[in-house]
C-alpha cells in the first residue's frame, strides 16, 4: 500500500513538473506534431472500429428491448446518450491506453534501460521537457478529438442498425437525438477525455522512465501501463461523472 501511494505521489510530481516545464519552456512544434500523429492519426482506425460496432450492437440490443414496449422510436436517444456521455470517452481512453500508452512506456523504457535518458541529463537536457511534455500535450489534445469522432461514428453505427432492423428513418433518428441531447452532454464527454488523456500520458511516461532491468523491465513497464491506465480510467470515470453532473 505504501508503495502504491509513493508511486501515485511520483506521478503527481511528474505531471506537475511537466506542466511547469511546458509553460516555462514550450516544446518544439515538430516534436508535438510527431506525437499527435502517433496518438491521433494512427489510432483513428481502431477507435472508429470500436465505436461503430459498439453503436451498432447497442442499437440492436436496446432496439429489440424497446420494441417489446412499443418504444423503439426512442432508440436514438438511448444509444446517443449512452455513447456520448459514457461509452465514447471511456472506450476511446481504453483503446488509447492499450495502444498509445503501452507504446509510450515501451519507448521511454527502452531509452531508460539503454541509458539514453542518463545521456540526455549528462548533456544538460531535461528529460521531462524533451520526452514527457510533447507526449503529454499530444495525448491531452488528441484524446478529446478522437472521442468526438468516436461519438459521431458510434451514433452513425446505431443509426444504420435502427434503420435496417427497426425501420426507424435516419432523419427521425437524428431529429429525435438532437432534440434530446444538450451541449452539456457533449462538453462532459470532451472534459472526461481531456482528464483521461492526462492520466494515461502521466502513467505511461512514469512507468517508462522508471523501467529498469533490461528487456524484462521494459515489458513490465508496458504491461503495468495498460493495467494501471485502464483501472484508473474506469475508477476516475465514476467520480468524474458524479462531479460533472453536480456542476453542469
PDB file of C-alpha atoms in Angstrom:
ATOM      1  CA  UNK A   1       0.000   0.000   0.000  1.00  0.00           C
ATOM      2  CA  UNK A   2       2.839   2.368   0.893  1.00  0.00           C
ATOM      3  CA  UNK A   3       4.475   1.612  -2.453  1.00  0.00           C
ATOM      4  CA  UNK A   4       1.290   2.431  -4.381  1.00  0.00           C
ATOM      5  CA  UNK A   5       0.870   5.725  -2.526  1.00  0.00           C
ATOM      6  CA  UNK A   6       4.505   6.537  -3.247  1.00  0.00           C
ATOM      7  CA  UNK A   7       4.009   5.816  -6.975  1.00  0.00           C
ATOM      8  CA  UNK A   8       0.866   7.973  -7.014  1.00  0.00           C
ATOM      9  CA  UNK A   9       2.869  10.795  -5.464  1.00  0.00           C
ATOM     10  CA  UNK A  10       5.633  10.369  -8.052  1.00  0.00           C
ATOM     11  CA  UNK A  11       3.086  10.585 -10.886  1.00  0.00           C
ATOM     12  CA  UNK A  12       1.538  13.744  -9.427  1.00  0.00           C
ATOM     13  CA  UNK A  13       5.015  15.294  -9.162  1.00  0.00           C
ATOM     14  CA  UNK A  14       5.834  14.235 -12.738  1.00  0.00           C
ATOM     15  CA  UNK A  15       2.624  15.827 -14.063  1.00  0.00           C
ATOM     16  CA  UNK A  16       3.306  18.999 -12.073  1.00  0.00           C
ATOM     17  CA  UNK A  17       6.890  19.196 -13.364  1.00  0.00           C
ATOM     18  CA  UNK A  18       5.702  18.649 -16.938  1.00  0.00           C
ATOM     19  CA  UNK A  19       3.059  21.366 -16.548  1.00  0.00           C
ATOM     20  CA  UNK A  20       5.526  23.878 -15.095  1.00  0.00           C
ATOM     21  CA  UNK A  21       8.218  22.989 -17.629  1.00  0.00           C
ATOM     22  CA  UNK A  22       5.780  23.153 -20.546  1.00  0.00           C
ATOM     23  CA  UNK A  23       4.542  26.607 -19.538  1.00  0.00           C
ATOM     24  CA  UNK A  24       8.057  27.934 -18.889  1.00  0.00           C
ATOM     25  CA  UNK A  25       9.690  26.396 -21.974  1.00  0.00           C
ATOM     26  CA  UNK A  26       7.131  25.159 -24.549  1.00  0.00           C
ATOM     27  CA  UNK A  27       8.163  22.043 -26.512  1.00  0.00           C
ATOM     28  CA  UNK A  28       9.125  22.252 -30.165  1.00  0.00           C
ATOM     29  CA  UNK A  29       6.237  22.219 -32.628  1.00  0.00           C
ATOM     30  CA  UNK A  30       7.857  19.385 -34.592  1.00  0.00           C
ATOM     31  CA  UNK A  31       8.029  17.106 -31.550  1.00  0.00           C
ATOM     32  CA  UNK A  32       4.403  17.784 -30.602  1.00  0.00           C
ATOM     33  CA  UNK A  33       3.101  17.269 -34.148  1.00  0.00           C
ATOM     34  CA  UNK A  34       5.018  13.998 -34.416  1.00  0.00           C
ATOM     35  CA  UNK A  35       3.457  12.751 -31.187  1.00  0.00           C
ATOM     36  CA  UNK A  36      -0.008  13.988 -32.230  1.00  0.00           C
ATOM     37  CA  UNK A  37       0.309  11.968 -35.438  1.00  0.00           C
ATOM     38  CA  UNK A  38       1.236   8.890 -33.417  1.00  0.00           C
ATOM     39  CA  UNK A  39      -1.583   9.380 -30.916  1.00  0.00           C
ATOM     40  CA  UNK A  40      -4.324  10.645 -33.224  1.00  0.00           C
ATOM     41  CA  UNK A  41      -3.908   9.614 -36.840  1.00  0.00           C
ATOM     42  CA  UNK A  42      -2.522   6.147 -36.187  1.00  0.00           C
ATOM     43  CA  UNK A  43      -5.232   5.430 -33.602  1.00  0.00           C
ATOM     44  CA  UNK A  44      -8.150   6.620 -35.719  1.00  0.00           C
ATOM     45  CA  UNK A  45      -8.965   3.258 -37.311  1.00  0.00           C
ATOM     46  CA  UNK A  46      -9.076   1.251 -34.073  1.00  0.00           C
ATOM     47  CA  UNK A  47     -11.116   3.957 -32.302  1.00  0.00           C
ATOM     48  CA  UNK A  48     -13.626   4.183 -35.154  1.00  0.00           C
ATOM     49  CA  UNK A  49     -13.909   0.397 -35.411  1.00  0.00           C
ATOM     50  CA  UNK A  50     -14.617   0.126 -31.691  1.00  0.00           C
ATOM     51  CA  UNK A  51     -17.153   2.955 -31.779  1.00  0.00           C
ATOM     52  CA  UNK A  52     -19.127   1.834 -34.810  1.00  0.00           C
ATOM     53  CA  UNK A  53     -19.639  -1.732 -33.581  1.00  0.00           C
ATOM     54  CA  UNK A  54     -20.475  -0.514 -30.079  1.00  0.00           C
ATOM     55  CA  UNK A  55     -23.156   1.779 -31.522  1.00  0.00           C
ATOM     56  CA  UNK A  56     -24.479  -0.995 -33.737  1.00  0.00           C
ATOM     57  CA  UNK A  57     -24.747  -3.604 -31.003  1.00  0.00           C
ATOM     58  CA  UNK A  58     -26.344  -1.112 -28.623  1.00  0.00           C
ATOM     59  CA  UNK A  59     -28.960  -0.168 -31.202  1.00  0.00           C
ATOM     60  CA  UNK A  60     -29.606  -3.856 -31.873  1.00  0.00           C
ATOM     61  CA  UNK A  61     -29.982  -4.867 -28.228  1.00  0.00           C
ATOM     62  CA  UNK A  62     -31.749  -1.754 -26.929  1.00  0.00           C
ATOM     63  CA  UNK A  63     -33.916  -1.514 -30.048  1.00  0.00           C
ATOM     64  CA  UNK A  64     -35.153  -5.057 -29.507  1.00  0.00           C
ATOM     65  CA  UNK A  65     -35.806  -4.316 -25.813  1.00  0.00           C
ATOM     66  CA  UNK A  66     -37.615  -1.043 -26.518  1.00  0.00           C
ATOM     67  CA  UNK A  67     -39.690  -2.690 -29.272  1.00  0.00           C
ATOM     68  CA  UNK A  68     -41.281  -5.008 -26.707  1.00  0.00           C
ATOM     69  CA  UNK A  69     -42.756  -1.869 -25.099  1.00  0.00           C
ATOM     70  CA  UNK A  70     -43.575  -0.156 -28.378  1.00  0.00           C
ATOM     71  CA  UNK A  71     -40.893   2.434 -27.689  1.00  0.00           C
ATOM     72  CA  UNK A  72     -38.382   1.782 -30.479  1.00  0.00           C
ATOM     73  CA  UNK A  73     -38.684   5.426 -31.577  1.00  0.00           C
ATOM     74  CA  UNK A  74     -36.568   6.340 -28.541  1.00  0.00           C
ATOM     75  CA  UNK A  75     -33.651   4.146 -29.609  1.00  0.00           C
ATOM     76  CA  UNK A  76     -31.653   7.112 -30.921  1.00  0.00           C
ATOM     77  CA  UNK A  77     -31.933   8.958 -27.613  1.00  0.00           C
ATOM     78  CA  UNK A  78     -30.849   5.958 -25.549  1.00  0.00           C
ATOM     79  CA  UNK A  79     -27.981   4.974 -27.847  1.00  0.00           C
ATOM     80  CA  UNK A  80     -26.807   8.550 -28.407  1.00  0.00           C
ATOM     81  CA  UNK A  81     -26.851   9.499 -24.743  1.00  0.00           C
ATOM     82  CA  UNK A  82     -25.034   6.302 -23.687  1.00  0.00           C
ATOM     83  CA  UNK A  83     -22.329   6.724 -26.307  1.00  0.00           C
ATOM     84  CA  UNK A  84     -21.733  10.448 -25.875  1.00  0.00           C
ATOM     85  CA  UNK A  85     -21.927  10.590 -22.093  1.00  0.00           C
ATOM     86  CA  UNK A  86     -20.108   7.359 -21.203  1.00  0.00           C
ATOM     87  CA  UNK A  87     -19.040   4.853 -23.824  1.00  0.00           C
ATOM     88  CA  UNK A  88     -17.365   7.262 -26.246  1.00  0.00           C
ATOM     89  CA  UNK A  89     -14.824   8.768 -23.813  1.00  0.00           C
ATOM     90  CA  UNK A  90     -14.285   5.562 -21.818  1.00  0.00           C
ATOM     91  CA  UNK A  91     -13.804   3.170 -24.748  1.00  0.00           C
ATOM     92  CA  UNK A  92     -11.588   5.664 -26.556  1.00  0.00           C
ATOM     93  CA  UNK A  93      -9.450   6.072 -23.432  1.00  0.00           C
ATOM     94  CA  UNK A  94      -9.135   2.308 -23.017  1.00  0.00           C
ATOM     95  CA  UNK A  95      -8.100   1.888 -26.666  1.00  0.00           C
ATOM     96  CA  UNK A  96      -5.567   4.724 -26.423  1.00  0.00           C
ATOM     97  CA  UNK A  97      -4.277   3.396 -23.103  1.00  0.00           C
ATOM     98  CA  UNK A  98      -3.693  -0.003 -24.673  1.00  0.00           C
ATOM     99  CA  UNK A  99      -2.134   1.198 -27.915  1.00  0.00           C
ATOM    100  CA  UNK A 100      -0.539   4.580 -27.275  1.00  0.00           C
ATOM    101  CA  UNK A 101       0.123   4.276 -23.526  1.00  0.00           C
ATOM    102  CA  UNK A 102       1.878   0.955 -23.972  1.00  0.00           C
ATOM    103  CA  UNK A 103       3.889   2.373 -26.871  1.00  0.00           C
ATOM    104  CA  UNK A 104       4.994   5.397 -24.852  1.00  0.00           C
ATOM    105  CA  UNK A 105       6.036   3.248 -21.909  1.00  0.00           C
ATOM    106  CA  UNK A 106       7.971   0.847 -24.155  1.00  0.00           C
ATOM    107  CA  UNK A 107       9.729   3.685 -25.979  1.00  0.00           C
ATOM    108  CA  UNK A 108      10.721   5.575 -22.841  1.00  0.00           C
ATOM    109  CA  UNK A 109      11.532   2.333 -21.014  1.00  0.00           C
ATOM    110  CA  UNK A 110      13.913   1.301 -23.793  1.00  0.00           C
ATOM    111  CA  UNK A 111      15.595   4.703 -23.625  1.00  0.00           C
ATOM    112  CA  UNK A 112      15.876   4.357 -19.848  1.00  0.00           C
ATOM    113  CA  UNK A 113      17.410   0.852 -19.758  1.00  0.00           C
ATOM    114  CA  UNK A 114      19.830   1.702 -22.590  1.00  0.00           C
ATOM    115  CA  UNK A 115      20.919   4.786 -20.605  1.00  0.00           C
ATOM    116  CA  UNK A 116      19.786   7.265 -23.274  1.00  0.00           C
ATOM    117  CA  UNK A 117      17.851   9.179 -20.606  1.00  0.00           C
ATOM    118  CA  UNK A 118      21.000   9.433 -18.488  1.00  0.00           C
ATOM    119  CA  UNK A 119      22.880  10.637 -21.574  1.00  0.00           C
ATOM    120  CA  UNK A 120      20.322  13.426 -22.035  1.00  0.00           C
ATOM    121  CA  UNK A 121      20.844  14.534 -18.443  1.00  0.00           C
ATOM    122  CA  UNK A 122      24.640  14.420 -18.940  1.00  0.00           C
ATOM    123  CA  UNK A 123      24.252  16.729 -21.947  1.00  0.00           C
ATOM    124  CA  UNK A 124      22.226  19.172 -19.874  1.00  0.00           C
ATOM    125  CA  UNK A 125      18.856  18.293 -21.451  1.00  0.00           C
ATOM    126  CA  UNK A 126      15.864  17.922 -19.162  1.00  0.00           C
ATOM    127  CA  UNK A 127      14.152  14.558 -19.936  1.00  0.00           C
ATOM    128  CA  UNK A 128      10.829  15.938 -18.726  1.00  0.00           C
ATOM    129  CA  UNK A 129      10.977  18.865 -21.154  1.00  0.00           C
ATOM    130  CA  UNK A 130      12.371  16.785 -24.019  1.00  0.00           C
ATOM    131  CA  UNK A 131      10.446  13.497 -23.600  1.00  0.00           C
ATOM    132  CA  UNK A 132       7.430  13.931 -21.321  1.00  0.00           C
ATOM    133  CA  UNK A 133       5.960  17.323 -22.256  1.00  0.00           C
ATOM    134  CA  UNK A 134       5.476  16.645 -26.026  1.00  0.00           C
ATOM    135  CA  UNK A 135       3.796  13.309 -25.278  1.00  0.00           C
ATOM    136  CA  UNK A 136       1.506  14.778 -22.634  1.00  0.00           C
ATOM    137  CA  UNK A 137       0.500  17.712 -24.840  1.00  0.00           C
ATOM    138  CA  UNK A 138      -0.212  15.394 -27.763  1.00  0.00           C
ATOM    139  CA  UNK A 139      -2.380  12.935 -25.847  1.00  0.00           C
ATOM    140  CA  UNK A 140      -4.289  15.668 -23.945  1.00  0.00           C
ATOM    141  CA  UNK A 141      -5.098  17.421 -27.242  1.00  0.00           C
ATOM    142  CA  UNK A 142      -5.828  14.361 -29.356  1.00  0.00           C
ATOM    143  CA  UNK A 143      -7.933  12.286 -26.956  1.00  0.00           C
ATOM    144  CA  UNK A 144     -10.889  14.756 -26.959  1.00  0.00           C
ATOM    145  CA  UNK A 145     -10.721  14.895 -30.774  1.00  0.00           C
ATOM    146  CA  UNK A 146     -10.691  11.096 -31.026  1.00  0.00           C
ATOM    147  CA  UNK A 147     -13.573  10.939 -28.555  1.00  0.00           C
ATOM    148  CA  UNK A 148     -15.623  13.394 -30.622  1.00  0.00           C
ATOM    149  CA  UNK A 149     -15.007  11.224 -33.673  1.00  0.00           C
ATOM    150  CA  UNK A 150     -15.943   8.081 -31.709  1.00  0.00           C
ATOM    151  CA  UNK A 151     -19.164   9.735 -30.520  1.00  0.00           C
ATOM    152  CA  UNK A 152     -20.116  10.588 -34.113  1.00  0.00           C
ATOM    153  CA  UNK A 153     -19.197   7.187 -35.551  1.00  0.00           C
ATOM    154  CA  UNK A 154     -20.972   5.350 -32.724  1.00  0.00           C
ATOM    155  CA  UNK A 155     -24.168   7.330 -33.298  1.00  0.00           C
ATOM    156  CA  UNK A 156     -23.935   6.647 -37.045  1.00  0.00           C
ATOM    157  CA  UNK A 157     -23.499   2.930 -36.394  1.00  0.00           C
ATOM    158  CA  UNK A 158     -26.612   2.971 -34.241  1.00  0.00           C
ATOM    159  CA  UNK A 159     -28.477   4.838 -36.972  1.00  0.00           C
ATOM    160  CA  UNK A 160     -27.687   2.169 -39.575  1.00  0.00           C
ATOM    161  CA  UNK A 161     -28.990  -0.636 -37.354  1.00  0.00           C
ATOM    162  CA  UNK A 162     -32.047   1.398 -36.296  1.00  0.00           C
ATOM    163  CA  UNK A 163     -32.839   1.938 -39.973  1.00  0.00           C
ATOM    164  CA  UNK A 164     -32.220  -1.625 -41.188  1.00  0.00           C
ATOM    165  CA  UNK A 165     -33.506  -3.631 -38.204  1.00  0.00           C
ATOM    166  CA  UNK A 166     -36.122  -1.335 -36.621  1.00  0.00           C
ATOM    167  CA  UNK A 167     -37.304   0.675 -39.649  1.00  0.00           C
ATOM    168  CA  UNK A 168     -36.515   3.955 -37.886  1.00  0.00           C
ATOM    169  CA  UNK A 169     -35.844   6.566 -40.579  1.00  0.00           C
ATOM    170  CA  UNK A 170     -32.397   8.244 -40.372  1.00  0.00           C
ATOM    171  CA  UNK A 171     -33.978  11.722 -40.457  1.00  0.00           C
ATOM    172  CA  UNK A 172     -36.214  10.877 -37.490  1.00  0.00           C
ATOM    173  CA  UNK A 173     -33.253   9.241 -35.714  1.00  0.00           C
ATOM    174  CA  UNK A 174     -31.167  12.406 -35.856  1.00  0.00           C
ATOM    175  CA  UNK A 175     -34.050  14.803 -35.197  1.00  0.00           C
ATOM    176  CA  UNK A 176     -35.042  12.893 -32.078  1.00  0.00           C
ATOM    177  CA  UNK A 177     -31.418  12.724 -30.897  1.00  0.00           C
ATOM    178  CA  UNK A 178     -30.730  16.432 -31.424  1.00  0.00           C
ATOM    179  CA  UNK A 179     -33.926  17.396 -29.586  1.00  0.00           C
ATOM    180  CA  UNK A 180     -32.875  15.285 -26.597  1.00  0.00           C
ATOM    181  CA  UNK A 181     -29.144  15.977 -26.254  1.00  0.00           C
ATOM    182  CA  UNK A 182     -27.691  19.213 -24.932  1.00  0.00           C
ATOM    183  CA  UNK A 183     -24.337  20.903 -25.359  1.00  0.00           C
ATOM    184  CA  UNK A 184     -23.652  19.952 -21.745  1.00  0.00           C
ATOM    185  CA  UNK A 185     -23.653  16.262 -22.720  1.00  0.00           C
ATOM    186  CA  UNK A 186     -21.003  16.877 -25.378  1.00  0.00           C
ATOM    187  CA  UNK A 187     -18.998  19.112 -23.052  1.00  0.00           C
ATOM    188  CA  UNK A 188     -18.939  16.411 -20.350  1.00  0.00           C
ATOM    189  CA  UNK A 189     -17.746  13.848 -22.904  1.00  0.00           C
ATOM    190  CA  UNK A 190     -14.842  16.038 -24.019  1.00  0.00           C
ATOM    191  CA  UNK A 191     -13.965  17.067 -20.440  1.00  0.00           C
ATOM    192  CA  UNK A 192     -13.699  13.410 -19.452  1.00  0.00           C
ATOM    193  CA  UNK A 193     -11.492  12.700 -22.470  1.00  0.00           C
ATOM    194  CA  UNK A 194      -9.129  15.548 -21.506  1.00  0.00           C
ATOM    195  CA  UNK A 195      -8.724  14.185 -17.974  1.00  0.00           C
ATOM    196  CA  UNK A 196      -8.270  10.638 -19.275  1.00  0.00           C
ATOM    197  CA  UNK A 197      -5.564  11.884 -21.645  1.00  0.00           C
ATOM    198  CA  UNK A 198      -3.636  13.461 -18.772  1.00  0.00           C
ATOM    199  CA  UNK A 199      -3.971  10.267 -16.724  1.00  0.00           C
ATOM    200  CA  UNK A 200      -2.830   7.909 -19.497  1.00  0.00           C
ATOM    201  CA  UNK A 201       0.064  10.134 -20.551  1.00  0.00           C
ATOM    202  CA  UNK A 202       1.327  10.578 -16.998  1.00  0.00           C
ATOM    203  CA  UNK A 203       1.121   6.872 -16.166  1.00  0.00           C
ATOM    204  CA  UNK A 204       2.850   5.863 -19.417  1.00  0.00           C
ATOM    205  CA  UNK A 205       5.703   8.364 -19.015  1.00  0.00           C
ATOM    206  CA  UNK A 206       6.162   7.499 -15.333  1.00  0.00           C
ATOM    207  CA  UNK A 207       6.321   3.767 -15.993  1.00  0.00           C
ATOM    208  CA  UNK A 208       8.703   4.253 -18.906  1.00  0.00           C
ATOM    209  CA  UNK A 209      11.096   6.495 -17.003  1.00  0.00           C
ATOM    210  CA  UNK A 210      11.076   4.107 -14.022  1.00  0.00           C
ATOM    211  CA  UNK A 211      11.834   0.990 -16.104  1.00  0.00           C
ATOM    212  CA  UNK A 212      14.885  -0.976 -15.131  1.00  0.00           C
ATOM    213  CA  UNK A 213      16.400  -4.416 -15.694  1.00  0.00           C
ATOM    214  CA  UNK A 214      16.672  -4.656 -19.477  1.00  0.00           C
ATOM    215  CA  UNK A 215      14.010  -6.132 -21.750  1.00  0.00           C
ATOM    216  CA  UNK A 216      12.110  -7.662 -18.823  1.00  0.00           C
ATOM    217  CA  UNK A 217      11.843  -4.247 -17.206  1.00  0.00           C
ATOM    218  CA  UNK A 218      10.503  -2.697 -20.394  1.00  0.00           C
ATOM    219  CA  UNK A 219       7.931  -5.460 -20.706  1.00  0.00           C
ATOM    220  CA  UNK A 220       6.879  -4.996 -17.105  1.00  0.00           C
ATOM    221  CA  UNK A 221       6.540  -1.223 -17.610  1.00  0.00           C
ATOM    222  CA  UNK A 222       4.404  -1.759 -20.710  1.00  0.00           C
ATOM    223  CA  UNK A 223       2.082  -4.225 -19.010  1.00  0.00           C
ATOM    224  CA  UNK A 224       1.827  -2.080 -15.891  1.00  0.00           C
ATOM    225  CA  UNK A 225       0.913   0.944 -18.003  1.00  0.00           C
ATOM    226  CA  UNK A 226      -2.011  -0.821 -19.677  1.00  0.00           C
ATOM    227  CA  UNK A 227      -3.331  -2.255 -16.414  1.00  0.00           C
ATOM    228  CA  UNK A 228      -2.934   0.921 -14.355  1.00  0.00           C
ATOM    229  CA  UNK A 229      -4.275   3.200 -17.079  1.00  0.00           C
ATOM    230  CA  UNK A 230      -7.353   1.006 -17.657  1.00  0.00           C
ATOM    231  CA  UNK A 231      -8.208   0.695 -13.965  1.00  0.00           C
ATOM    232  CA  UNK A 232      -7.579   4.384 -13.287  1.00  0.00           C
ATOM    233  CA  UNK A 233      -9.764   5.445 -16.215  1.00  0.00           C
ATOM    234  CA  UNK A 234     -12.655   3.244 -15.069  1.00  0.00           C
ATOM    235  CA  UNK A 235     -12.434   4.383 -11.441  1.00  0.00           C
ATOM    236  CA  UNK A 236     -11.959   8.040 -12.349  1.00  0.00           C
ATOM    237  CA  UNK A 237     -14.918   7.882 -14.720  1.00  0.00           C
ATOM    238  CA  UNK A 238     -17.326   7.245 -11.842  1.00  0.00           C
ATOM    239  CA  UNK A 239     -16.145  10.166  -9.713  1.00  0.00           C
ATOM    240  CA  UNK A 240     -15.780  12.416 -12.739  1.00  0.00           C
ATOM    241  CA  UNK A 241     -19.326  11.621 -13.880  1.00  0.00           C
ATOM    242  CA  UNK A 242     -20.639  12.420 -10.416  1.00  0.00           C
ATOM    243  CA  UNK A 243     -18.742  15.715 -10.245  1.00  0.00           C
ATOM    244  CA  UNK A 244     -19.707  16.832 -13.746  1.00  0.00           C
ATOM    245  CA  UNK A 245     -23.394  16.064 -13.152  1.00  0.00           C
ATOM    246  CA  UNK A 246     -23.295  18.128  -9.952  1.00  0.00           C
ATOM    247  CA  UNK A 247     -21.709  21.199 -11.535  1.00  0.00           C
ATOM    248  CA  UNK A 248     -23.294  21.239 -15.015  1.00  0.00           C
TER     249      UNK A 248
END
